[in-house]
Amino acid sequence: MLLIPAIDLKDGRCVRLRQGDMNDETVFSDDPVEVALGWVERGARRLHLVDLNGAVAGKPRNEPVIKAILDAVGPRVPVQLGGGIRDLDTIERYLDDGISYVIIGTAAVKNPGFLHDACGAFPGQIIVGLDAKDGKVATDGWSKLTGHDVLDLAKKFEGYGVEAIVYTDIGRDGMLSGVNIEATVRLAREVSVAVIASGGFTGMQDVERLCEVEAEGVSGAILGRALYEGTIDFEAAQRRADELNGPG
């Protein structure tokens, strides 16, 4: 079970939002590079970056700090990035900068042809992000709830050749209310690609519950507010996951 610290970027700073609300932020650091290095030093095997301004604007907004993070940690651990990625040129630029995996969310739902083209152009490096509430997919930084069923879209996108699916329960994200294990497992059972859980991570009990369902196809989890508010210790969490299921 791979535990992945999240670094959410807004106006060049490391923040966390509650349920994706850009006006409900907590600033955890003015130096995201230092934050990234700290997670690597604590044993993180992958980092998860989100350009929050980019997700709303539909174009990259935090590239300078993303490049600085890659310069600092890129050679040591893979980095996955989402937020504001809407065209192949942006993907190519980020991959050239050293990003290992690009996460496509809103654009995948609104323009499936773009996701299909991206998977063909950059095989093994495209992850789709499905953000959902009550089984329906949300877009545009979670500001719009669509009528698309998350399971239907996941199966469709699997056929395009995505490397993995990041599944976020937006009703729980940033709320420290526990991972929606049931919905995550339900999705993982419907597809053969790896599913990465996101949203609501609270503490060690979530690590243990996720490890119990790893065999269902849940390969990892993204940790955000729980890490920054200290409700879970990253090193202890990854060590526990390794004890239960072996290194992720």
Coordinates of N, CA and C in Angstrom, one line a residue:
M1 N 0.8 -1.2 0.0 CA 0.0 0.0 0.0 C 0.9 1.2 0.0
L2 N 0.8 2.0 -1.1 CA 1.6 3.2 -1.3 C 0.8 4.4 -0.7
L3 N 1.4 5.0 0.3 CA 0.8 6.2 0.9 C 1.5 7.4 0.3
I4 N 0.7 8.4 -0.2 CA 1.3 9.5 -1.0 C 0.9 10.8 -0.3
P5 N 1.9 11.5 0.2 CA 1.6 12.9 0.7 C 1.1 13.8 -0.4
A6 N 0.1 14.6 -0.1 CA -0.4 15.6 -1.0 C 0.2 17.0 -0.7
I7 N 0.5 17.7 -1.7 CA 1.0 19.1 -1.6 C 0.1 19.9 -2.5
D8 N -0.9 20.6 -1.9 CA -1.9 21.4 -2.7 C -1.3 22.8 -2.8
L9 N -1.2 23.3 -4.0 CA -0.6 24.6 -4.3 C -1.6 25.7 -4.6
K10 N -1.6 26.7 -3.9 CA -2.5 27.9 -4.2 C -1.7 29.2 -3.9
D11 N -1.5 29.9 -5.0 CA -0.8 31.2 -4.9 C 0.6 30.9 -4.4
G12 N 1.2 29.8 -4.8 CA 2.6 29.5 -4.5 C 2.8 28.9 -3.1
R13 N 1.8 28.7 -2.4 CA 1.9 28.2 -1.0 C 1.3 26.8 -0.9
C14 N 1.6 26.1 0.2 CA 1.0 24.8 0.5 C -0.2 25.0 1.4
V15 N -1.3 24.6 0.8 CA -2.6 24.8 1.6 C -3.4 23.5 1.6
R16 N -4.5 23.5 2.4 CA -5.5 22.5 2.3 C -6.8 23.2 2.2
L17 N -7.7 22.7 1.4 CA -9.1 23.2 1.3 C -10.1 22.3 2.0
R18 N -11.2 22.8 2.4 CA -12.3 21.9 2.8 C -13.3 21.7 1.7
Q19 N -13.4 20.5 1.3 CA -14.4 20.1 0.2 C -14.2 21.0 -1.0
G20 N -12.9 21.3 -1.3 CA -12.6 22.0 -2.6 C -12.9 23.4 -2.6
D21 N -13.3 24.0 -1.5 CA -13.7 25.4 -1.5 C -12.5 26.3 -1.4
M22 N -12.3 27.1 -2.5 CA -11.1 27.9 -2.7 C -11.1 29.1 -1.6
N23 N -12.3 29.3 -1.0 CA -12.4 30.4 0.0 C -12.3 29.8 1.4
D24 N -12.1 28.5 1.5 CA -12.0 27.9 2.9 C -10.6 27.1 2.9
E25 N -9.6 27.9 3.0 CA -8.2 27.3 3.0 C -7.5 27.4 4.3
T26 N -6.6 26.5 4.5 CA -5.7 26.6 5.6 C -4.3 26.6 5.0
V27 N -3.5 27.6 5.3 CA -2.1 27.7 4.8 C -1.2 26.9 5.7
F28 N -0.5 25.9 5.2 CA 0.4 25.2 6.1 C 1.9 25.5 5.9
S29 N 2.2 26.1 4.7 CA 3.6 26.5 4.5 C 3.7 27.5 3.4
D30 N 4.6 28.5 3.5 CA 4.9 29.4 2.4 C 6.0 28.8 1.5
D31 N 6.5 27.6 1.9 CA 7.7 27.0 1.2 C 7.4 25.6 0.8
P32 N 6.6 25.4 -0.3 CA 6.3 24.0 -0.7 C 7.5 23.1 -1.0
V33 N 8.6 23.7 -1.4 CA 9.8 22.9 -1.7 C 10.3 22.3 -0.4
E34 N 10.3 23.0 0.7 CA 10.7 22.5 2.0 C 9.7 21.4 2.4
V35 N 8.5 21.6 2.2 CA 7.5 20.6 2.5 C 7.7 19.3 1.8
A36 N 8.0 19.4 0.5 CA 8.2 18.3 -0.4 C 9.4 17.5 0.1
L37 N 10.5 18.2 0.4 CA 11.7 17.6 0.8 C 11.5 16.9 2.2
G38 N 10.7 17.5 3.0 CA 10.4 16.9 4.3 C 9.7 15.5 4.2
W39 N 8.7 15.4 3.2 CA 8.0 14.2 3.0 C 9.0 13.1 2.5
V40 N 9.8 13.5 1.6 CA 10.8 12.5 1.0 C 11.8 12.0 2.1
E41 N 12.2 12.9 3.0 CA 13.1 12.6 4.1 C 12.4 11.6 5.0
R42 N 11.1 11.7 5.1 CA 10.3 10.9 6.0 C 10.0 9.5 5.4
G43 N 10.4 9.3 4.1 CA 10.2 8.1 3.5 C 9.2 8.0 2.4
A44 N 8.6 9.1 2.0 CA 7.6 9.1 0.9 C 8.2 8.5 -0.3
R45 N 7.4 7.6 -1.0 CA 7.9 7.0 -2.2 C 7.3 7.6 -3.5
R46 N 6.3 8.5 -3.3 CA 5.7 9.3 -4.4 C 5.1 10.5 -3.7
L47 N 5.0 11.6 -4.5 CA 4.4 12.8 -4.1 C 3.2 13.2 -5.0
H48 N 2.2 13.8 -4.4 CA 1.0 14.2 -5.2 C 0.9 15.7 -5.1
L49 N 1.0 16.3 -6.3 CA 0.9 17.8 -6.3 C -0.4 18.2 -7.0
V50 N -1.0 19.2 -6.5 CA -2.2 19.8 -7.2 C -2.1 21.3 -7.3
D51 N -2.3 21.7 -8.6 CA -2.3 23.2 -8.9 C -3.7 23.6 -8.7
L52 N -4.1 24.1 -7.5 CA -5.5 24.5 -7.2 C -5.9 25.6 -8.1
N53 N -5.1 26.6 -8.2 CA -5.4 27.8 -9.1 C -5.6 27.3 -10.5
G54 N -4.8 26.4 -10.9 CA -4.9 25.8 -12.3 C -6.2 25.1 -12.5
A55 N -6.6 24.3 -11.5 CA -7.9 23.6 -11.6 C -9.1 24.5 -11.8
V56 N -9.0 25.7 -11.2 CA -10.1 26.6 -11.4 C -10.0 27.4 -12.8
A57 N -8.7 27.8 -13.1 CA -8.5 28.6 -14.3 C -8.5 27.8 -15.5
G58 N -8.3 26.4 -15.4 CA -8.2 25.6 -16.6 C -6.9 25.7 -17.4
K59 N -5.9 26.2 -16.7 CA -4.5 26.3 -17.2 C -3.5 26.4 -16.1
P60 N -2.3 26.0 -16.3 CA -1.3 26.0 -15.2 C -1.2 27.4 -14.5
R61 N -1.0 27.4 -13.2 CA -0.9 28.7 -12.5 C 0.2 28.6 -11.5
N62 N 0.8 27.5 -11.2 CA 1.8 27.4 -10.2 C 3.1 26.7 -10.7
E63 N 3.3 26.9 -12.0 CA 4.5 26.2 -12.6 C 5.8 26.5 -12.0
P64 N 6.1 27.7 -11.6 CA 7.4 28.0 -11.0 C 7.7 27.2 -9.8
V65 N 6.7 27.1 -8.9 CA 7.0 26.3 -7.6 C 7.0 24.8 -7.9
I66 N 6.2 24.4 -8.9 CA 6.2 22.9 -9.3 C 7.6 22.6 -9.8
K67 N 8.1 23.4 -10.7 CA 9.5 23.2 -11.2 C 10.5 23.1 -10.1
A68 N 10.4 24.0 -9.1 CA 11.3 24.1 -8.0 C 11.2 22.8 -7.2
I69 N 10.0 22.3 -7.0 CA 9.8 21.0 -6.3 C 10.5 19.9 -7.0
L70 N 10.3 19.8 -8.4 CA 10.9 18.8 -9.2 C 12.4 18.9 -9.2
D71 N 12.9 20.1 -9.2 CA 14.4 20.2 -9.1 C 14.9 19.7 -7.8
A72 N 14.1 19.8 -6.7 CA 14.6 19.4 -5.4 C 14.4 17.9 -5.2
V73 N 13.3 17.3 -5.6 CA 13.0 15.9 -5.2 C 12.8 15.0 -6.4
G74 N 12.6 15.6 -7.6 CA 12.3 14.8 -8.8 C 13.2 13.6 -9.0
P75 N 14.5 13.7 -8.9 CA 15.3 12.5 -9.2 C 15.2 11.4 -8.1
R76 N 14.6 11.8 -6.9 CA 14.6 10.8 -5.8 C 13.3 10.1 -5.8
V77 N 12.2 10.7 -6.1 CA 10.9 10.0 -6.0 C 10.0 10.5 -7.2
P78 N 9.1 9.6 -7.7 CA 8.2 10.0 -8.7 C 7.2 11.1 -8.2
V79 N 6.8 12.0 -9.0 CA 5.8 13.0 -8.6 C 4.6 13.0 -9.6
Q80 N 3.4 12.9 -9.1 CA 2.2 13.0 -9.9 C 1.6 14.4 -9.7
L81 N 1.0 14.9 -10.8 CA 0.5 16.3 -10.8 C -0.9 16.4 -11.4
G82 N -1.8 17.1 -10.8 CA -3.1 17.4 -11.4 C -3.4 18.9 -11.2
G83 N -4.4 19.3 -12.0 CA -4.9 20.7 -11.9 C -4.6 21.6 -13.1
G84 N -5.6 21.9 -13.9 CA -5.5 22.8 -15.0 C -4.8 22.2 -16.2
I85 N -4.8 20.9 -16.3 CA -4.2 20.2 -17.5 C -5.2 19.9 -18.5
R86 N -5.2 20.7 -19.6 CA -6.3 20.6 -20.6 C -5.8 20.4 -22.0
D87 N -4.5 20.2 -22.3 CA -4.0 20.0 -23.6 C -2.7 19.2 -23.6
L88 N -2.4 18.6 -24.8 CA -1.2 17.8 -24.9 C 0.1 18.5 -24.7
D89 N 0.1 19.8 -25.1 CA 1.3 20.6 -24.9 C 1.7 20.8 -23.5
T90 N 0.7 21.0 -22.6 CA 0.9 21.1 -21.2 C 1.4 19.9 -20.6
I91 N 0.9 18.7 -21.0 CA 1.3 17.4 -20.5 C 2.8 17.2 -20.9
E92 N 3.1 17.5 -22.2 CA 4.5 17.3 -22.6 C 5.5 18.2 -21.9
R93 N 5.1 19.4 -21.6 CA 5.9 20.3 -20.9 C 6.2 19.8 -19.4
Y94 N 5.1 19.4 -18.8 CA 5.3 18.9 -17.4 C 6.2 17.6 -17.4
L95 N 5.9 16.7 -18.3 CA 6.7 15.5 -18.3 C 8.2 15.8 -18.6
D96 N 8.5 16.8 -19.5 CA 9.8 17.2 -19.8 C 10.5 17.8 -18.5
D97 N 9.7 18.5 -17.7 CA 10.2 19.1 -16.5 C 10.5 18.0 -15.4
G98 N 10.0 16.8 -15.6 CA 10.3 15.7 -14.6 C 9.1 15.1 -13.9
I99 N 7.9 15.6 -14.2 CA 6.7 14.9 -13.7 C 6.6 13.5 -14.2
S100 N 6.3 12.6 -13.3 CA 6.2 11.2 -13.7 C 4.8 10.8 -14.2
Y101 N 3.8 11.3 -13.5 CA 2.4 11.0 -13.9 C 1.6 12.3 -13.9
V102 N 0.8 12.5 -15.0 CA -0.1 13.6 -15.1 C -1.5 13.1 -14.8
I103 N -2.2 13.9 -14.0 CA -3.6 13.5 -13.6 C -4.5 14.4 -14.4
I104 N -5.4 13.8 -15.1 CA -6.4 14.6 -15.9 C -7.8 14.3 -15.2
G105 N -8.5 15.4 -14.8 CA -9.7 15.3 -14.2 C -10.9 15.8 -15.0
T106 N -11.1 17.1 -14.8 CA -12.2 17.8 -15.5 C -12.2 17.6 -17.0
A107 N -11.0 17.7 -17.6 CA -10.9 17.6 -19.0 C -11.2 16.2 -19.5
A108 N -11.0 15.2 -18.7 CA -11.4 13.9 -19.1 C -12.9 13.7 -19.2
V109 N -13.6 14.4 -18.3 CA -15.1 14.3 -18.3 C -15.7 15.1 -19.4
K110 N -15.1 16.3 -19.6 CA -15.7 17.2 -20.6 C -15.3 16.9 -22.0
N111 N -14.1 16.4 -22.1 CA -13.5 16.1 -23.4 C -12.8 14.7 -23.4
P112 N -13.6 13.7 -23.4 CA -13.0 12.3 -23.4 C -12.0 12.1 -24.5
G113 N -12.1 12.7 -25.6 CA -11.2 12.5 -26.7 C -9.8 13.0 -26.4
F114 N -9.7 14.0 -25.5 CA -8.4 14.5 -25.1 C -7.7 13.5 -24.2
L115 N -8.5 12.9 -23.3 CA -7.9 11.8 -22.5 C -7.4 10.7 -23.3
H116 N -8.2 10.3 -24.3 CA -7.9 9.2 -25.2 C -6.6 9.5 -25.9
D117 N -6.5 10.7 -26.4 CA -5.3 11.1 -27.2 C -4.1 11.2 -26.2
A118 N -4.3 11.6 -25.0 CA -3.2 11.7 -24.0 C -2.6 10.3 -23.7
C119 N -3.5 9.4 -23.5 CA -3.1 8.0 -23.2 C -2.3 7.4 -24.3
G120 N -2.7 7.7 -25.6 CA -2.0 7.3 -26.7 C -0.6 7.9 -26.9
A121 N -0.5 9.2 -26.6 CA 0.7 9.9 -26.8 C 1.7 9.7 -25.6
F122 N 1.2 9.4 -24.4 CA 2.1 9.3 -23.3 C 1.7 8.1 -22.5
P123 N 1.9 6.9 -23.1 CA 1.4 5.6 -22.4 C 2.1 5.4 -21.1
G124 N 1.4 5.0 -20.1 CA 1.9 4.7 -18.8 C 2.1 5.9 -17.9
Q125 N 1.8 7.1 -18.4 CA 2.0 8.3 -17.6 C 0.7 9.1 -17.3
I126 N -0.4 8.6 -17.7 CA -1.7 9.3 -17.6 C -2.5 8.6 -16.5
I127 N -2.9 9.4 -15.5 CA -3.8 9.0 -14.5 C -5.1 9.8 -14.6
V128 N -6.2 9.2 -14.5 CA -7.5 9.9 -14.5 C -7.9 10.2 -13.1
G129 N -8.4 11.4 -12.8 CA -8.9 11.7 -11.5 C -10.4 11.8 -11.6
L130 N -11.1 11.0 -10.8 CA -12.5 11.0 -10.7 C -12.9 11.5 -9.4
D131 N -13.5 12.6 -9.3 CA -14.0 13.2 -8.1 C -15.5 13.1 -8.0
A132 N -16.0 12.5 -7.0 CA -17.5 12.1 -7.0 C -18.1 12.4 -5.6
K133 N -19.4 12.6 -5.7 CA -20.2 12.7 -4.5 C -21.5 11.9 -4.8
D134 N -21.8 11.0 -3.9 CA -23.0 10.1 -4.1 C -23.0 9.4 -5.5
G135 N -21.8 9.0 -5.9 CA -21.7 8.2 -7.1 C -21.7 9.0 -8.4
K136 N -21.8 10.4 -8.3 CA -21.8 11.2 -9.5 C -20.6 12.1 -9.5
V137 N -20.0 12.2 -10.8 CA -18.7 12.9 -11.0 C -18.9 14.4 -10.9
A138 N -17.9 15.1 -10.3 CA -17.9 16.5 -10.2 C -16.7 17.0 -11.0
T139 N -16.8 18.3 -11.5 CA -15.8 18.9 -12.4 C -15.5 20.3 -11.9
D140 N -14.5 20.9 -12.6 CA -14.2 22.3 -12.4 C -13.9 22.6 -10.9
G141 N -12.9 21.9 -10.4 CA -12.5 22.2 -9.0 C -13.6 21.8 -8.0
W142 N -14.4 20.9 -8.4 CA -15.6 20.3 -7.6 C -16.8 21.3 -7.6
S143 N -16.7 22.3 -8.4 CA -17.8 23.3 -8.3 C -19.0 22.9 -9.0
K144 N -18.9 21.9 -9.9 CA -20.1 21.5 -10.7 C -20.3 20.0 -10.6
L145 N -21.5 19.6 -10.2 CA -21.8 18.1 -10.1 C -22.5 17.7 -11.4
T146 N -21.9 16.7 -12.1 CA -22.5 16.3 -13.4 C -23.5 15.1 -13.1
G147 N -24.1 14.7 -14.2 CA -24.9 13.5 -14.1 C -24.2 12.2 -14.4
H148 N -22.9 12.3 -14.7 CA -22.1 11.1 -15.1 C -21.9 10.1 -13.9
D149 N -22.2 8.9 -14.1 CA -22.0 7.9 -13.1 C -20.5 7.5 -13.0
V150 N -19.9 7.5 -11.8 CA -18.5 7.3 -11.7 C -18.0 5.9 -12.2
L151 N -18.8 4.9 -12.0 CA -18.4 3.6 -12.4 C -18.4 3.5 -13.9
D152 N -19.4 4.1 -14.6 CA -19.5 4.0 -16.0 C -18.3 4.7 -16.7
L153 N -17.9 5.9 -16.1 CA -16.8 6.6 -16.7 C -15.5 5.9 -16.4
A154 N -15.4 5.3 -15.2 CA -14.1 4.6 -14.9 C -13.9 3.5 -15.9
K155 N -14.9 2.7 -16.2 CA -14.8 1.6 -17.2 C -14.5 2.1 -18.6
K156 N -15.1 3.2 -18.9 CA -14.8 3.8 -20.2 C -13.3 4.3 -20.3
F157 N -12.8 4.9 -19.3 CA -11.5 5.5 -19.3 C -10.4 4.4 -19.2
E158 N -10.8 3.3 -18.5 CA -9.9 2.1 -18.4 C -9.6 1.6 -19.9
G159 N -10.6 1.6 -20.7 CA -10.4 1.2 -22.1 C -9.5 2.1 -22.9
Y160 N -9.4 3.3 -22.4 CA -8.5 4.3 -23.1 C -7.0 4.0 -22.8
G161 N -6.8 3.3 -21.7 CA -5.4 3.0 -21.4 C -4.8 3.8 -20.2
V162 N -5.7 4.3 -19.3 CA -5.1 5.1 -18.2 C -4.3 4.2 -17.3
E163 N -3.3 4.8 -16.7 CA -2.4 4.0 -15.8 C -3.0 3.7 -14.5
A164 N -3.9 4.6 -14.0 CA -4.5 4.4 -12.7 C -5.7 5.4 -12.6
I165 N -6.5 5.2 -11.5 CA -7.6 6.1 -11.3 C -7.4 6.6 -9.8
V166 N -7.4 8.0 -9.7 CA -7.5 8.6 -8.4 C -8.9 8.8 -8.1
Y167 N -9.5 8.2 -7.1 CA -10.9 8.4 -6.7 C -11.0 9.2 -5.5
T168 N -11.7 10.3 -5.6 CA -11.8 11.2 -4.4 C -13.3 11.3 -4.1
D169 N -13.6 11.1 -2.8 CA -15.0 11.3 -2.3 C -15.0 12.8 -1.9
I170 N -15.5 13.7 -2.7 CA -15.4 15.1 -2.4 C -16.3 15.5 -1.2
G171 N -17.2 14.7 -0.8 CA -18.0 15.0 0.4 C -17.1 14.8 1.7
R172 N -16.0 14.1 1.6 CA -15.2 13.8 2.7 C -13.8 14.5 2.7
D173 N -13.4 15.0 1.5 CA -12.1 15.6 1.4 C -11.9 16.8 2.3
G174 N -10.8 16.7 3.1 CA -10.5 17.8 4.0 C -11.3 17.9 5.2
M175 N -12.1 16.8 5.4 CA -13.1 16.9 6.6 C -12.6 15.9 7.7
L176 N -11.6 15.1 7.5 CA -11.1 14.2 8.5 C -12.2 13.3 9.0
S177 N -13.0 12.8 8.0 CA -14.2 12.0 8.4 C -14.0 10.5 8.0
G178 N -12.9 10.1 7.6 CA -12.6 8.7 7.2 C -12.8 8.5 5.7
V179 N -11.9 7.6 5.2 CA -12.0 7.3 3.8 C -13.3 6.5 3.5
N180 N -13.9 6.8 2.3 CA -15.1 6.1 1.9 C -14.6 4.7 1.3
I181 N -14.4 3.8 2.2 CA -13.8 2.5 1.7 C -14.8 1.8 0.8
E182 N -16.1 1.8 1.2 CA -17.1 1.0 0.4 C -17.1 1.5 -1.1
A183 N -17.2 2.8 -1.3 CA -17.3 3.4 -2.6 C -16.0 3.1 -3.4
T184 N -14.8 3.2 -2.7 CA -13.6 3.0 -3.3 C -13.4 1.5 -3.8
V185 N -13.8 0.6 -2.9 CA -13.8 -0.8 -3.3 C -14.7 -1.1 -4.4
R186 N -15.9 -0.5 -4.4 CA -16.9 -0.8 -5.4 C -16.3 -0.4 -6.8
L187 N -15.6 0.7 -6.8 CA -15.0 1.2 -8.1 C -13.8 0.2 -8.5
A188 N -13.0 -0.1 -7.5 CA -11.8 -1.0 -7.8 C -12.3 -2.3 -8.4
R189 N -13.4 -2.8 -7.9 CA -13.9 -4.1 -8.4 C -14.4 -4.1 -9.8
E190 N -14.7 -2.9 -10.3 CA -15.3 -2.7 -11.7 C -14.2 -2.5 -12.7
V191 N -12.9 -2.2 -12.3 CA -11.9 -2.0 -13.3 C -10.7 -2.9 -12.9
S192 N -9.8 -3.0 -13.9 CA -8.6 -3.8 -13.6 C -7.4 -2.9 -13.3
V193 N -7.4 -1.6 -13.6 CA -6.3 -0.7 -13.3 C -6.3 -0.4 -11.8
A194 N -5.2 0.1 -11.3 CA -5.1 0.4 -9.9 C -6.0 1.6 -9.6
V195 N -6.5 1.6 -8.4 CA -7.3 2.7 -7.8 C -6.6 3.3 -6.6
I196 N -6.4 4.6 -6.6 CA -5.8 5.3 -5.5 C -6.9 6.0 -4.8
A197 N -7.0 5.8 -3.5 CA -8.0 6.4 -2.7 C -7.6 7.8 -2.3
S198 N -8.6 8.7 -2.2 CA -8.4 10.0 -1.8 C -9.6 10.6 -1.1
G199 N -9.4 11.4 -0.1 CA -10.5 12.1 0.5 C -10.9 11.6 1.9
G200 N -10.8 12.4 2.9 CA -11.3 12.0 4.2 C -10.3 11.2 5.1
F201 N -9.1 11.0 4.7 CA -8.1 10.2 5.4 C -8.0 10.8 6.8
T202 N -8.1 10.0 7.9 CA -8.1 10.5 9.2 C -6.9 10.0 10.1
G203 N -6.7 8.7 10.1 CA -5.7 8.2 11.0 C -5.3 6.7 10.7
M204 N -4.7 6.1 11.6 CA -4.1 4.8 11.4 C -5.2 3.7 11.0
Q205 N -6.4 4.0 11.5 CA -7.5 3.0 11.2 C -7.8 3.0 9.7
D206 N -7.6 4.1 9.0 CA -7.8 4.2 7.6 C -6.7 3.4 6.9
V207 N -5.5 3.4 7.4 CA -4.4 2.7 6.8 C -4.7 1.2 6.9
E208 N -5.2 0.7 8.0 CA -5.5 -0.7 8.2 C -6.6 -1.1 7.4
R209 N -7.7 -0.3 7.3 CA -8.8 -0.7 6.5 C -8.5 -0.7 5.0
L210 N -7.7 0.2 4.6 CA -7.3 0.2 3.2 C -6.4 -1.0 2.8
C211 N -5.5 -1.4 3.8 CA -4.7 -2.6 3.6 C -5.5 -3.8 3.4
E212 N -6.6 -3.9 4.1 CA -7.5 -5.0 4.0 C -8.1 -5.2 2.7
V213 N -8.2 -4.1 1.9 CA -8.9 -4.2 0.6 C -7.9 -4.0 -0.6
E214 N -6.6 -4.0 -0.3 CA -5.6 -3.8 -1.3 C -5.7 -4.9 -2.4
A215 N -6.1 -6.1 -2.0 CA -6.2 -7.2 -3.0 C -7.4 -6.9 -4.0
E216 N -8.3 -6.0 -3.6 CA -9.4 -5.7 -4.5 C -9.0 -4.7 -5.6
G217 N -7.8 -4.2 -5.5 CA -7.3 -3.3 -6.5 C -7.0 -1.9 -6.0
V218 N -7.1 -1.7 -4.7 CA -6.8 -0.3 -4.1 C -5.3 -0.3 -3.8
S219 N -4.6 0.3 -4.6 CA -3.1 0.2 -4.5 C -2.4 1.3 -3.7
G220 N -3.2 2.4 -3.4 CA -2.5 3.5 -2.7 C -3.6 4.4 -2.1
A221 N -3.1 5.4 -1.4 CA -3.9 6.4 -0.8 C -3.2 7.7 -0.7
I222 N -3.9 8.8 -1.0 CA -3.4 10.2 -0.9 C -3.7 10.7 0.4
L223 N -2.8 11.3 1.1 CA -3.0 11.8 2.5 C -2.7 13.3 2.5
G224 N -3.7 14.1 3.0 CA -3.6 15.5 3.0 C -3.7 16.1 4.4
R225 N -4.9 16.6 4.7 CA -5.1 17.3 6.0 C -4.6 16.5 7.2
A226 N -4.9 15.2 7.2 CA -4.5 14.4 8.3 C -3.0 14.5 8.6
L227 N -2.2 14.6 7.6 CA -0.7 14.7 7.8 C -0.4 16.1 8.4
Y228 N -1.0 17.1 7.8 CA -0.6 18.5 8.1 C -1.2 18.9 9.5
E229 N -2.3 18.3 9.9 CA -2.8 18.6 11.2 C -2.4 17.6 12.3
G230 N -1.6 16.6 11.9 CA -1.0 15.8 12.9 C -1.8 14.7 13.4
T231 N -2.9 14.3 12.7 CA -3.7 13.2 13.2 C -3.2 11.8 12.8
I232 N -2.1 11.9 12.0 CA -1.4 10.7 11.6 C 0.0 11.0 11.4
D233 N 0.9 10.1 11.7 CA 2.4 10.3 11.5 C 2.7 9.5 10.2
F234 N 3.3 10.2 9.2 CA 3.5 9.5 7.9 C 4.4 8.3 8.0
E235 N 5.5 8.5 8.7 CA 6.5 7.4 8.8 C 5.8 6.1 9.5
A236 N 5.1 6.4 10.5 CA 4.4 5.3 11.2 C 3.4 4.6 10.4
A237 N 2.6 5.5 9.6 CA 1.6 4.9 8.7 C 2.1 4.1 7.6
Q238 N 3.2 4.5 6.9 CA 3.8 3.7 5.9 C 4.4 2.5 6.4
R239 N 5.0 2.6 7.6 CA 5.6 1.4 8.2 C 4.5 0.4 8.6
R240 N 3.4 0.8 9.1 CA 2.3 -0.1 9.4 C 1.8 -0.7 8.1
A241 N 1.6 0.0 7.0 CA 1.2 -0.5 5.8 C 2.1 -1.6 5.2
D242 N 3.4 -1.3 5.4 CA 4.4 -2.3 4.9 C 4.3 -3.6 5.8
E243 N 4.1 -3.4 7.1 CA 4.0 -4.6 7.9 C 2.8 -5.4 7.5
L244 N 1.7 -4.8 7.2 CA 0.5 -5.5 6.8 C 0.5 -6.2 5.5
N245 N 1.0 -5.4 4.5 CA 0.9 -5.9 3.1 C 2.2 -5.9 2.3
G246 N 3.3 -5.5 2.9 CA 4.5 -5.4 2.2 C 4.6 -4.0 1.5
P247 N 5.8 -3.6 1.1 CA 6.0 -2.3 0.5 C 5.1 -2.1 -0.7
G248 N 4.5 -0.9 -0.8 CA 3.6 -0.5 -1.9 C 4.4 0.0 -3.0

